Every structure is written in structure tokens, then in C-alpha cells.
Amino acid sequence: MKFSTLSIGLIAAFSGAGHAAPVTDYGNCVNAIVMQLVSLFQTGSTAQNFANCGKDDDGSGYASGVINFTTRNGDALKVIKAYMTNSSYKGEFDDYMDTLEKYADSGSSSTKNLDGYCDAWKTASENTAFWSAQTSVVHNEYNAPTQEYVDEIGIKFSVTRAVLYDTAIVDGIGSSKSSLGGIFKATNAVFKSDVTGSSGNSVTVNDKYEVDEYVWLQKFLDIREQKSSAGRKNIEAYRSILTRNDLNWSDSVTVTDSDGDDVVIKCNYIES
């Protein structure tokens, strides 16, 4: 992953199949923490579940892997194709490729002709090359595009980077009103003049207005909550981080989960 201004952080994850995963490089401390936050909000555990697979309740076909890659939007297919380029690929998905291509191209939520898909996913998850394929797609499809938004306005705080990254994963990276691009654009449109604050950093909005980053982030979360029905628990958790004024993370962050409990998440490893 690409957030290069912070120190490198590694996650020792668990595959979800009962096997300890090798150290997985998510690029740096912020990315490592965010991956655990996303997992915590979606599964109730910070452990990365590469073998996770099941029908999606929101109509996205099958959702699987560390961030619930789906058959509907095609990121699951990208994971599989990345895995197929590895010499250790054993043909687990050969019978499903035509159907997966069809559903990804059409944005279909159907699971017809995908019987056994989750069995294939779980079998593939016994191969560390499949874990690498998943983390590669996370970087290419979500982290790298998010970095472009970070750079565009000069975001500096760990928490702001994390919120944007979380939004990309949960709501999508695109330009629709409920995705990261749309929410980012709507947030910038709110500001018609400079806005001062006490956070210590300003972002440059629309190439002309200097807006306190803390103020900008609060407005982003407000608009995300209005535009998207997904990720409400995530938004509440990030607000708990802002309440603590914990804007930059060197090795850990404390977040309040949906049960009201404080959870300490470290960037360099997961304590299962």
C-alpha cells in the first residue's frame, strides 16, 4: 500500500481456515490499522479472514475474502485472476470463470451456476499465493486510488486517510453520490471560503480555499452518513477517534466498537 509518509507496518493475520498466516505487508501503520478496523466492523474480529465467503445480504452475489470482494462488482474476479497467474494455482475456479465474467460485466447479483464457489474460495485460501492476490487487489483497487484524493487536497492526518480508505472499501471508489468520489466532491462543494481551526493542518479545497482538516473531516463524515446507508458503525467508530483528538497514529489507535467497548488496535500485528 502506498501511504508512504508513515513508517512501515506489518500484520500477522489469520487465514480463517485455522492456519496462521505469514506476516502480510499492508504498506504502513495507517493501512495496517485500517484493515483491522474494517475487519472489526464487518466480522467483529480484527483477524483478517482470507477464507471468508458467503452470500451477501445486500444483493452483491457472493462476498468473500478480507474485505468482502463481491461477484457483482467484479473485484472477486480480479482476485481470482491475480491468483491464476501464480504457478501454484490448482484450478479451483476454472468451472466458474465464464459465469463470474458474465456477472461482473453486467453487475448481476445472481448466484446461479456458482454452486460450490465458496468451497473453491476456502480451498484456495489454504494457499498463501491466494492471500497475496487478495492484498494486491486491495492495494490496486482501493488504496492506490484513495491516495490520489489524499494528495489532491493535502491531507496529513492518519484518521482522515483512514476514513477515506474505509469509505472506498465500504462504499466504493467511484464517482456516484454514495461512493468515495461523490462524497469527496460533495464535501468540497460545501466550502465557499477559508475555514480556520485548531487541528494544525489545512487542506486546500477547490484549489483556492484553506480549510482546517478536522473541520473538513467532520463534514465528510456528515455527508457520508447522509449519502450512504453502509458503514454506519464505521462512521460512529471514527467519530469516537475524533472525540479523543487522536488524529495521527504512530503505532496504535483506540476505537469504541458498536458495543461501546474500547478496542486498542496496533499497526504491526494482530493479537488474536
Short mmCIF file of N, CA, C and O in Angstrom, two decimals, residues 157 159-160 191 195-203 211-222 238-247:
data_model
loop_
_atom_site.label_atom_id
_atom_site.label_comp_id
_atom_site.label_asym_id
_atom_site.label_seq_id
_atom_site.Cartn_x
_atom_site.Cartn_y
_atom_site.Cartn_z
N PHE A 157 -3.47 13.92 8.22
CA PHE A 157 -3.75 13.15 9.43
C PHE A 157 -4.05 11.68 9.12
O PHE A 157 -4.73 11.36 8.14
N VAL A 159 -6.09 9.72 10.69
CA VAL A 159 -7.52 9.42 10.78
C VAL A 159 -8.25 9.81 9.51
O VAL A 159 -9.16 9.11 9.07
N THR A 160 -7.86 10.91 8.87
CA THR A 160 -8.52 11.32 7.62
C THR A 160 -8.20 10.33 6.51
O THR A 160 -9.09 9.94 5.74
N PHE A 191 -17.66 24.16 0.98
CA PHE A 191 -16.80 25.25 1.42
C PHE A 191 -16.66 26.33 0.36
O PHE A 191 -16.23 26.07 -0.77
N VAL A 195 -11.64 28.33 6.03
CA VAL A 195 -12.19 27.98 7.34
C VAL A 195 -11.03 27.64 8.27
O VAL A 195 -10.27 26.70 8.00
N THR A 196 -10.90 28.40 9.33
CA THR A 196 -9.81 28.17 10.28
C THR A 196 -10.23 27.16 11.34
O THR A 196 -11.41 26.88 11.53
N GLY A 197 -9.23 26.63 12.02
CA GLY A 197 -9.47 25.68 13.10
C GLY A 197 -8.21 25.50 13.90
O GLY A 197 -7.21 26.18 13.67
N SER A 198 -8.23 24.53 14.81
CA SER A 198 -7.10 24.34 15.72
C SER A 198 -6.37 23.02 15.52
O SER A 198 -5.56 22.62 16.34
N SER A 199 -6.65 22.32 14.41
CA SER A 199 -6.04 20.99 14.23
C SER A 199 -4.56 21.06 13.88
O SER A 199 -3.83 20.09 14.07
N GLY A 200 -4.13 22.16 13.31
CA GLY A 200 -2.73 22.28 12.94
C GLY A 200 -2.44 22.01 11.48
O GLY A 200 -1.29 22.12 11.04
N ASN A 201 -3.46 21.65 10.71
CA ASN A 201 -3.26 21.46 9.27
C ASN A 201 -4.50 21.90 8.51
O ASN A 201 -5.63 21.73 8.98
N SER A 202 -4.27 22.49 7.35
CA SER A 202 -5.36 22.89 6.47
C SER A 202 -5.26 22.11 5.16
O SER A 202 -4.16 21.83 4.68
N VAL A 203 -6.41 21.76 4.59
CA VAL A 203 -6.46 21.16 3.26
C VAL A 203 -6.86 22.24 2.27
O VAL A 203 -7.54 23.20 2.63
N VAL A 211 -8.98 25.06 4.35
CA VAL A 211 -9.97 24.59 5.32
C VAL A 211 -9.28 23.71 6.35
O VAL A 211 -8.54 22.78 5.99
N ASP A 212 -9.51 23.98 7.62
CA ASP A 212 -8.94 23.15 8.68
C ASP A 212 -9.31 21.69 8.43
O ASP A 212 -10.47 21.36 8.17
N GLU A 213 -8.31 20.81 8.51
CA GLU A 213 -8.54 19.41 8.16
C GLU A 213 -9.55 18.73 9.08
O GLU A 213 -10.37 17.91 8.62
N TYR A 214 -9.53 19.05 10.35
CA TYR A 214 -10.50 18.48 11.29
C TYR A 214 -11.92 18.88 10.89
O TYR A 214 -12.84 18.04 10.88
N VAL A 215 -12.11 20.14 10.54
CA VAL A 215 -13.42 20.63 10.10
C VAL A 215 -13.85 19.91 8.82
O VAL A 215 -15.00 19.49 8.69
N TRP A 216 -12.91 19.78 7.89
CA TRP A 216 -13.21 19.10 6.62
C TRP A 216 -13.64 17.66 6.87
O TRP A 216 -14.61 17.18 6.27
N LEU A 217 -12.93 16.96 7.74
CA LEU A 217 -13.23 15.56 8.01
C LEU A 217 -14.60 15.40 8.67
O LEU A 217 -15.35 14.48 8.33
N GLN A 218 -14.93 16.27 9.60
CA GLN A 218 -16.25 16.20 10.23
C GLN A 218 -17.36 16.35 9.18
O GLN A 218 -18.37 15.64 9.21
N LYS A 219 -17.16 17.28 8.24
CA LYS A 219 -18.16 17.48 7.19
C LYS A 219 -18.21 16.27 6.26
O LYS A 219 -19.30 15.86 5.84
N PHE A 220 -17.07 15.66 5.96
CA PHE A 220 -17.04 14.47 5.13
C PHE A 220 -17.85 13.35 5.78
O PHE A 220 -18.65 12.68 5.11
N LEU A 221 -17.66 13.14 7.08
CA LEU A 221 -18.41 12.10 7.78
C LEU A 221 -19.91 12.39 7.79
O LEU A 221 -20.74 11.49 7.64
N ASP A 222 -20.27 13.67 7.95
CA ASP A 222 -21.68 14.05 7.91
C ASP A 222 -22.30 13.70 6.57
O ASP A 222 -23.41 13.13 6.50
N TYR A 238 -15.17 6.09 13.92
CA TYR A 238 -14.23 7.16 13.59
C TYR A 238 -14.57 8.44 14.35
O TYR A 238 -13.67 9.20 14.72
N ARG A 239 -15.82 8.66 14.61
CA ARG A 239 -16.18 9.82 15.43
C ARG A 239 -15.63 9.66 16.85
O ARG A 239 -15.23 10.63 17.50
N SER A 240 -15.59 8.41 17.35
CA SER A 240 -15.03 8.19 18.69
C SER A 240 -13.54 8.51 18.70
O SER A 240 -13.01 9.00 19.70
N ILE A 241 -12.86 8.24 17.59
CA ILE A 241 -11.44 8.58 17.49
C ILE A 241 -11.26 10.09 17.48
O ILE A 241 -10.36 10.63 18.13
N LEU A 242 -12.13 10.79 16.76
CA LEU A 242 -12.06 12.26 16.72
C LEU A 242 -12.35 12.86 18.08
O LEU A 242 -11.74 13.87 18.47
N THR A 243 -13.28 12.26 18.82
CA THR A 243 -13.59 12.75 20.16
C THR A 243 -12.36 12.70 21.05
O THR A 243 -12.16 13.58 21.91
N ARG A 244 -11.52 11.71 20.84
CA ARG A 244 -10.26 11.60 21.60
C ARG A 244 -9.18 12.52 21.04
O ARG A 244 -8.08 12.59 21.59
N ASN A 245 -9.47 13.17 19.93
CA ASN A 245 -8.49 14.03 19.24
C ASN A 245 -7.25 13.24 18.85
O ASN A 245 -6.13 13.75 18.83
N ASP A 246 -7.46 11.98 18.50
CA ASP A 246 -6.37 11.08 18.13
C ASP A 246 -6.21 11.14 16.61
O ASP A 246 -6.64 10.25 15.88
N LEU A 247 -5.55 12.18 16.12
CA LEU A 247 -5.51 12.46 14.69
C LEU A 247 -4.40 11.74 13.95
O LEU A 247 -4.56 11.38 12.79
#
